[in-house]
mmCIF file of C-alpha atoms in Angstrom:
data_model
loop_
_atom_site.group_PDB
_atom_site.id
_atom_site.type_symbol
_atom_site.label_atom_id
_atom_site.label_comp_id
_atom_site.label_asym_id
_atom_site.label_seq_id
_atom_site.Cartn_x
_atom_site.Cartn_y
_atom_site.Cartn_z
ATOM 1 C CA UNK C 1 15.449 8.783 48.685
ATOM 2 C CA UNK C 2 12.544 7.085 47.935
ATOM 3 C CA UNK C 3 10.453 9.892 46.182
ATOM 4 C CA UNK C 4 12.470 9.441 42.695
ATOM 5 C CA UNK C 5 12.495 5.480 42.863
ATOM 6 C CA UNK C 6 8.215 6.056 43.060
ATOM 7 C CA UNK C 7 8.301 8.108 40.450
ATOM 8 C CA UNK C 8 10.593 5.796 37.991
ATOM 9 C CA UNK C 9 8.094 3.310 38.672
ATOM 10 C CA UNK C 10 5.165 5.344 37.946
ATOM 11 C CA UNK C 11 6.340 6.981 35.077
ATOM 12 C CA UNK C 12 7.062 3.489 34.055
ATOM 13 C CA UNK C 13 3.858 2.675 34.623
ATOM 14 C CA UNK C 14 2.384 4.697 33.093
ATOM 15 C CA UNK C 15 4.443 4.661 29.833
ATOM 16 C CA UNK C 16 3.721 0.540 29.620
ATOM 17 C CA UNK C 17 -0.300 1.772 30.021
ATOM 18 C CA UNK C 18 -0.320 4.399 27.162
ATOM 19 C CA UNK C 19 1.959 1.737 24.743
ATOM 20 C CA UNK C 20 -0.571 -0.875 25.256
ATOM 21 C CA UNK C 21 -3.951 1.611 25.091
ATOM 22 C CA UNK C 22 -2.424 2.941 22.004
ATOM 23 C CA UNK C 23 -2.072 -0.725 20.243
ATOM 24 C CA UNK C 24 -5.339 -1.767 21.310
ATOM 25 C CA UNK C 25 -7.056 1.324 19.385
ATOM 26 C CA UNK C 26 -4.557 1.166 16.830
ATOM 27 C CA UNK C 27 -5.781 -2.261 16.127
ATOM 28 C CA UNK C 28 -9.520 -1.589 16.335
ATOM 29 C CA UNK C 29 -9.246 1.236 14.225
ATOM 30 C CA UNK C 30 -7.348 -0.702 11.723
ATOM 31 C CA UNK C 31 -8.518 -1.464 8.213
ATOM 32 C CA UNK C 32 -7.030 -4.224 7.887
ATOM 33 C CA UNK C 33 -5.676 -5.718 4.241
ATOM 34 C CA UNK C 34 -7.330 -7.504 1.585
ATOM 35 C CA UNK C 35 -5.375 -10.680 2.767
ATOM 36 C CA UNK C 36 -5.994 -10.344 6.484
ATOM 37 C CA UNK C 37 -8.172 -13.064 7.477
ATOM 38 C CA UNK C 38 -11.782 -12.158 8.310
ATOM 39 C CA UNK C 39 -13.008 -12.150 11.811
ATOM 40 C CA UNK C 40 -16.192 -14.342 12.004
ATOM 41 C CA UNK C 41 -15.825 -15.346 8.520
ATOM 42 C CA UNK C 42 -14.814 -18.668 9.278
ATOM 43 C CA UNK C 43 -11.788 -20.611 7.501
ATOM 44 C CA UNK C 44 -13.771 -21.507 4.772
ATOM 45 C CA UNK C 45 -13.550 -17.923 3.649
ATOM 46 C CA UNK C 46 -11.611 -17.135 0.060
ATOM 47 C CA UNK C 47 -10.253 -13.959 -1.168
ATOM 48 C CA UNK C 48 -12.511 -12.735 -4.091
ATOM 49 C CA UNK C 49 -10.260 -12.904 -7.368
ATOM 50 C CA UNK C 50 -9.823 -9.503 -8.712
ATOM 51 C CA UNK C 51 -11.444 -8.436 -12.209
ATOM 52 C CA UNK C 52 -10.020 -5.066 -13.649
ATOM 53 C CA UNK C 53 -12.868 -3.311 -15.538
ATOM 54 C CA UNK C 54 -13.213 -0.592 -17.856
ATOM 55 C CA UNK C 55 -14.815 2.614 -16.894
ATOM 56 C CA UNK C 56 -15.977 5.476 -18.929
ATOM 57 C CA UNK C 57 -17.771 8.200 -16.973
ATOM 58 C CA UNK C 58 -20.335 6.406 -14.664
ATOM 59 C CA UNK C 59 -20.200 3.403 -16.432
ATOM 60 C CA UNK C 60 -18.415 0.259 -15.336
ATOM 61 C CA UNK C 61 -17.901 -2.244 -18.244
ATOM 62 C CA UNK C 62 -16.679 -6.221 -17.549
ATOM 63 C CA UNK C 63 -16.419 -8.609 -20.502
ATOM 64 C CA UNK C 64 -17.311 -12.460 -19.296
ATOM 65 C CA UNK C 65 -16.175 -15.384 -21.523
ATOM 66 C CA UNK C 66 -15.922 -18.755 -19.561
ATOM 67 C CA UNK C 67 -12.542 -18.000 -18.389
ATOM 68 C CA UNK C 68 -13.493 -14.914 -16.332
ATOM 69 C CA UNK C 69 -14.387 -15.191 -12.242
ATOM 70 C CA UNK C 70 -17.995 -14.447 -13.253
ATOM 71 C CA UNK C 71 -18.446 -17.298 -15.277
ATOM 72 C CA UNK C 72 -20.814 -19.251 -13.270
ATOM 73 C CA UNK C 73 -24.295 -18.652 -11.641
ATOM 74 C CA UNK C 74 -22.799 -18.310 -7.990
ATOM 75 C CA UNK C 75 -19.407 -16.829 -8.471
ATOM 76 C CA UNK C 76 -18.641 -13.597 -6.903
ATOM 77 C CA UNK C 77 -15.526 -11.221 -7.893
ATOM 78 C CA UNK C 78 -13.855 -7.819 -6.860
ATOM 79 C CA UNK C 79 -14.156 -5.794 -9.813
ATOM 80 C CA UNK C 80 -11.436 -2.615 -10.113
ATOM 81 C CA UNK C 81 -11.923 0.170 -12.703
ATOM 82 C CA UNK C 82 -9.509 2.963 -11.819
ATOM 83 C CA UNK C 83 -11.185 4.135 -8.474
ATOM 84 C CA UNK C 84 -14.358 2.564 -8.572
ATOM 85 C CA UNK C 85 -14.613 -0.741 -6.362
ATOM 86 C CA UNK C 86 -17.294 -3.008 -6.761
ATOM 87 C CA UNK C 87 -18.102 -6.351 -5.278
ATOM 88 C CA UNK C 88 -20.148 -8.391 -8.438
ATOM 89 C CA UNK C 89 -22.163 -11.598 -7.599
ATOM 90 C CA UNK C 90 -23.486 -13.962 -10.737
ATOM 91 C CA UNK C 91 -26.867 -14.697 -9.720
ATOM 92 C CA UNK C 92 -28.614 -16.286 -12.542
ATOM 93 C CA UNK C 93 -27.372 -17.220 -16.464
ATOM 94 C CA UNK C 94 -27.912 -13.562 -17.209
ATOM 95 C CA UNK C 95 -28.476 -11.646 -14.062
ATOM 96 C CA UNK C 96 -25.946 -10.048 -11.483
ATOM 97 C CA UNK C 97 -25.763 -7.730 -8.619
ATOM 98 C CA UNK C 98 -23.503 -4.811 -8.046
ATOM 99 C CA UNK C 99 -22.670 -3.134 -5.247
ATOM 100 C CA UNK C 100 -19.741 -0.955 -3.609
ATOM 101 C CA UNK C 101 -17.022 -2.956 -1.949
ATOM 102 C CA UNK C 102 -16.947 -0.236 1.050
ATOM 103 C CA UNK C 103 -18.233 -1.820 4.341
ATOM 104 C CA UNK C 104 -20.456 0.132 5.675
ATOM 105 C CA UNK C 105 -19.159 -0.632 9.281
ATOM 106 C CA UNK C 106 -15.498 1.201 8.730
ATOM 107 C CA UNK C 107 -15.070 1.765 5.151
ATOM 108 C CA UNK C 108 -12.566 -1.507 4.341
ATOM 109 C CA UNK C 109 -12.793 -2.809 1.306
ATOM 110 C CA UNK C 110 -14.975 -6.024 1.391
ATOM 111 C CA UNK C 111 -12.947 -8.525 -0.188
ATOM 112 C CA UNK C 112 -13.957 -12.112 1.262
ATOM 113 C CA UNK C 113 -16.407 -14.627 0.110
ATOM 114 C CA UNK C 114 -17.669 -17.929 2.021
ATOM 115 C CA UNK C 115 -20.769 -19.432 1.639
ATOM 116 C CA UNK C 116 -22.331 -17.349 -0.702
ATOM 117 C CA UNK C 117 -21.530 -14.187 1.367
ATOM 118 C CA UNK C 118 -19.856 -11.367 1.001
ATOM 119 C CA UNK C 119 -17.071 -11.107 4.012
ATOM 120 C CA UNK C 120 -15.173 -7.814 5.518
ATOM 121 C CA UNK C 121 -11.391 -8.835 6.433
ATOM 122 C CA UNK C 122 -11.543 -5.757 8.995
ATOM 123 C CA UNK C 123 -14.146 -7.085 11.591
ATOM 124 C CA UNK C 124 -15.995 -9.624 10.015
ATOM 125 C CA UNK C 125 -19.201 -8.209 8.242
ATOM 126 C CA UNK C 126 -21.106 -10.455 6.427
ATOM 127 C CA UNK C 127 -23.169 -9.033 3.565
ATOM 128 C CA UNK C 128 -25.700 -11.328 1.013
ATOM 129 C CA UNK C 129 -25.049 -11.075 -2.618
ATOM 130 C CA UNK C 130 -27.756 -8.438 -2.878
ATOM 131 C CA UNK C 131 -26.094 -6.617 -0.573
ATOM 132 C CA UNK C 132 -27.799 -6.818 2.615
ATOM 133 C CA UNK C 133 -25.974 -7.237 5.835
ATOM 134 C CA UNK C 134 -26.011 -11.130 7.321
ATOM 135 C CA UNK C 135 -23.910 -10.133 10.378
ATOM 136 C CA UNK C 136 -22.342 -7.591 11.602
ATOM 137 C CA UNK C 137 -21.184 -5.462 13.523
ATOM 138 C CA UNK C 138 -22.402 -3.274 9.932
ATOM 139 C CA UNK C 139 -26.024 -2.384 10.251
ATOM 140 C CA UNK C 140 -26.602 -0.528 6.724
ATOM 141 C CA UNK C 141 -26.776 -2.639 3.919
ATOM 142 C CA UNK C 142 -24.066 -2.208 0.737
ATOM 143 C CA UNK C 143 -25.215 0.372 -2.135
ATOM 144 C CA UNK C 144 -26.434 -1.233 -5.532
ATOM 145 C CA UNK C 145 -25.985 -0.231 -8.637
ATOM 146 C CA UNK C 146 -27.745 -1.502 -11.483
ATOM 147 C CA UNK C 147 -26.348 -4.410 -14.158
ATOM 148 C CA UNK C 148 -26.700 -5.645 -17.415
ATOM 149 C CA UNK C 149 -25.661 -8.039 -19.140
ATOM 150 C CA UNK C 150 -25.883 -8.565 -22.918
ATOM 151 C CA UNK C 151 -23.523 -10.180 -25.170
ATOM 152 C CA UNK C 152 -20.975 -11.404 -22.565
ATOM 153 C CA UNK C 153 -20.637 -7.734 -21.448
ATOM 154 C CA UNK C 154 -21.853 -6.846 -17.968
ATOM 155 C CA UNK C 155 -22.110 -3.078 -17.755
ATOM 156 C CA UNK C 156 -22.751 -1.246 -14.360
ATOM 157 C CA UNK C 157 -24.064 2.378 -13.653
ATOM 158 C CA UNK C 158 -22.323 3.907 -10.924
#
């Protein structure tokens, strides 16, 4: 009488084993939301404010006046133009870098910011505002487009 009372309990077994393998990958695989927080990004980091752009053909275009996210030398925003995603960094009165807001770790959408870094909610990627990675676990840097910016238009080839 014992065989089926062993088998209840490994089958049981078994069935607790395969519900807690399949969270675990479930949650490594995740990518995670814009407003998860960001794993090593510390609790300093802010969710980039969201500028909706203009596109026609390969060109992204972004109008700046002082109430935009790009207003200052330093500022960073998450610029949308239909399905292009770009992650836009002011770097100097007239200069700024563009780059796609894919991590190159697991394709999330980069959407943090803290201390003048570009953050990845899904596993904590850390990229510089010209792109490169800071920390990983990514190891290819984020593709750049080029940007310029001439009367309080930024425009971006993609």
């Amino acid at each position: 009488m014992d065989t089926p009372r062993t088998s209840r309990r490994q089958f049981c077994a078994h069935a607790i084993s395969l519900v807690t393998v399949t969270s675990l990958i479930e949650g490594c695989g995740s990518k995670g939301s814009p407003t998860a927080p960001a794993p090593g990004g510390g609790s300093n980091t802010q969710t980039l404010a969201v500028i909706n752009a203009s596109v026609s053909g390969r060109t992204v275009t972004v109008p700046i006046n002082a109430a935009s996210p790009l207003a200052s030398t330093g500022s960073a925003a998450f610029v949308v133009g239909g399905s292009t995603k770009l992650l836009v960094a002011r770097t100097g009165e007239n200069t700024f870098n563009a780059m796609t807001a894919t991590c190159t770790h697991e394709q999330c959408d980069v959407t943090g910011f803290s201390s003048g870094r570009f953050v990845c909610p899904c596993h904590g990627s850390q990229y510089s505002t010209s792109g490169a990675v800071q920390a990983g676990p990514a190891t290819r840097a984020l593709q750049t487009f080029p940007a310029q910016f001439t009367n309080s238009v930024l425009t971006i080839t993609v």
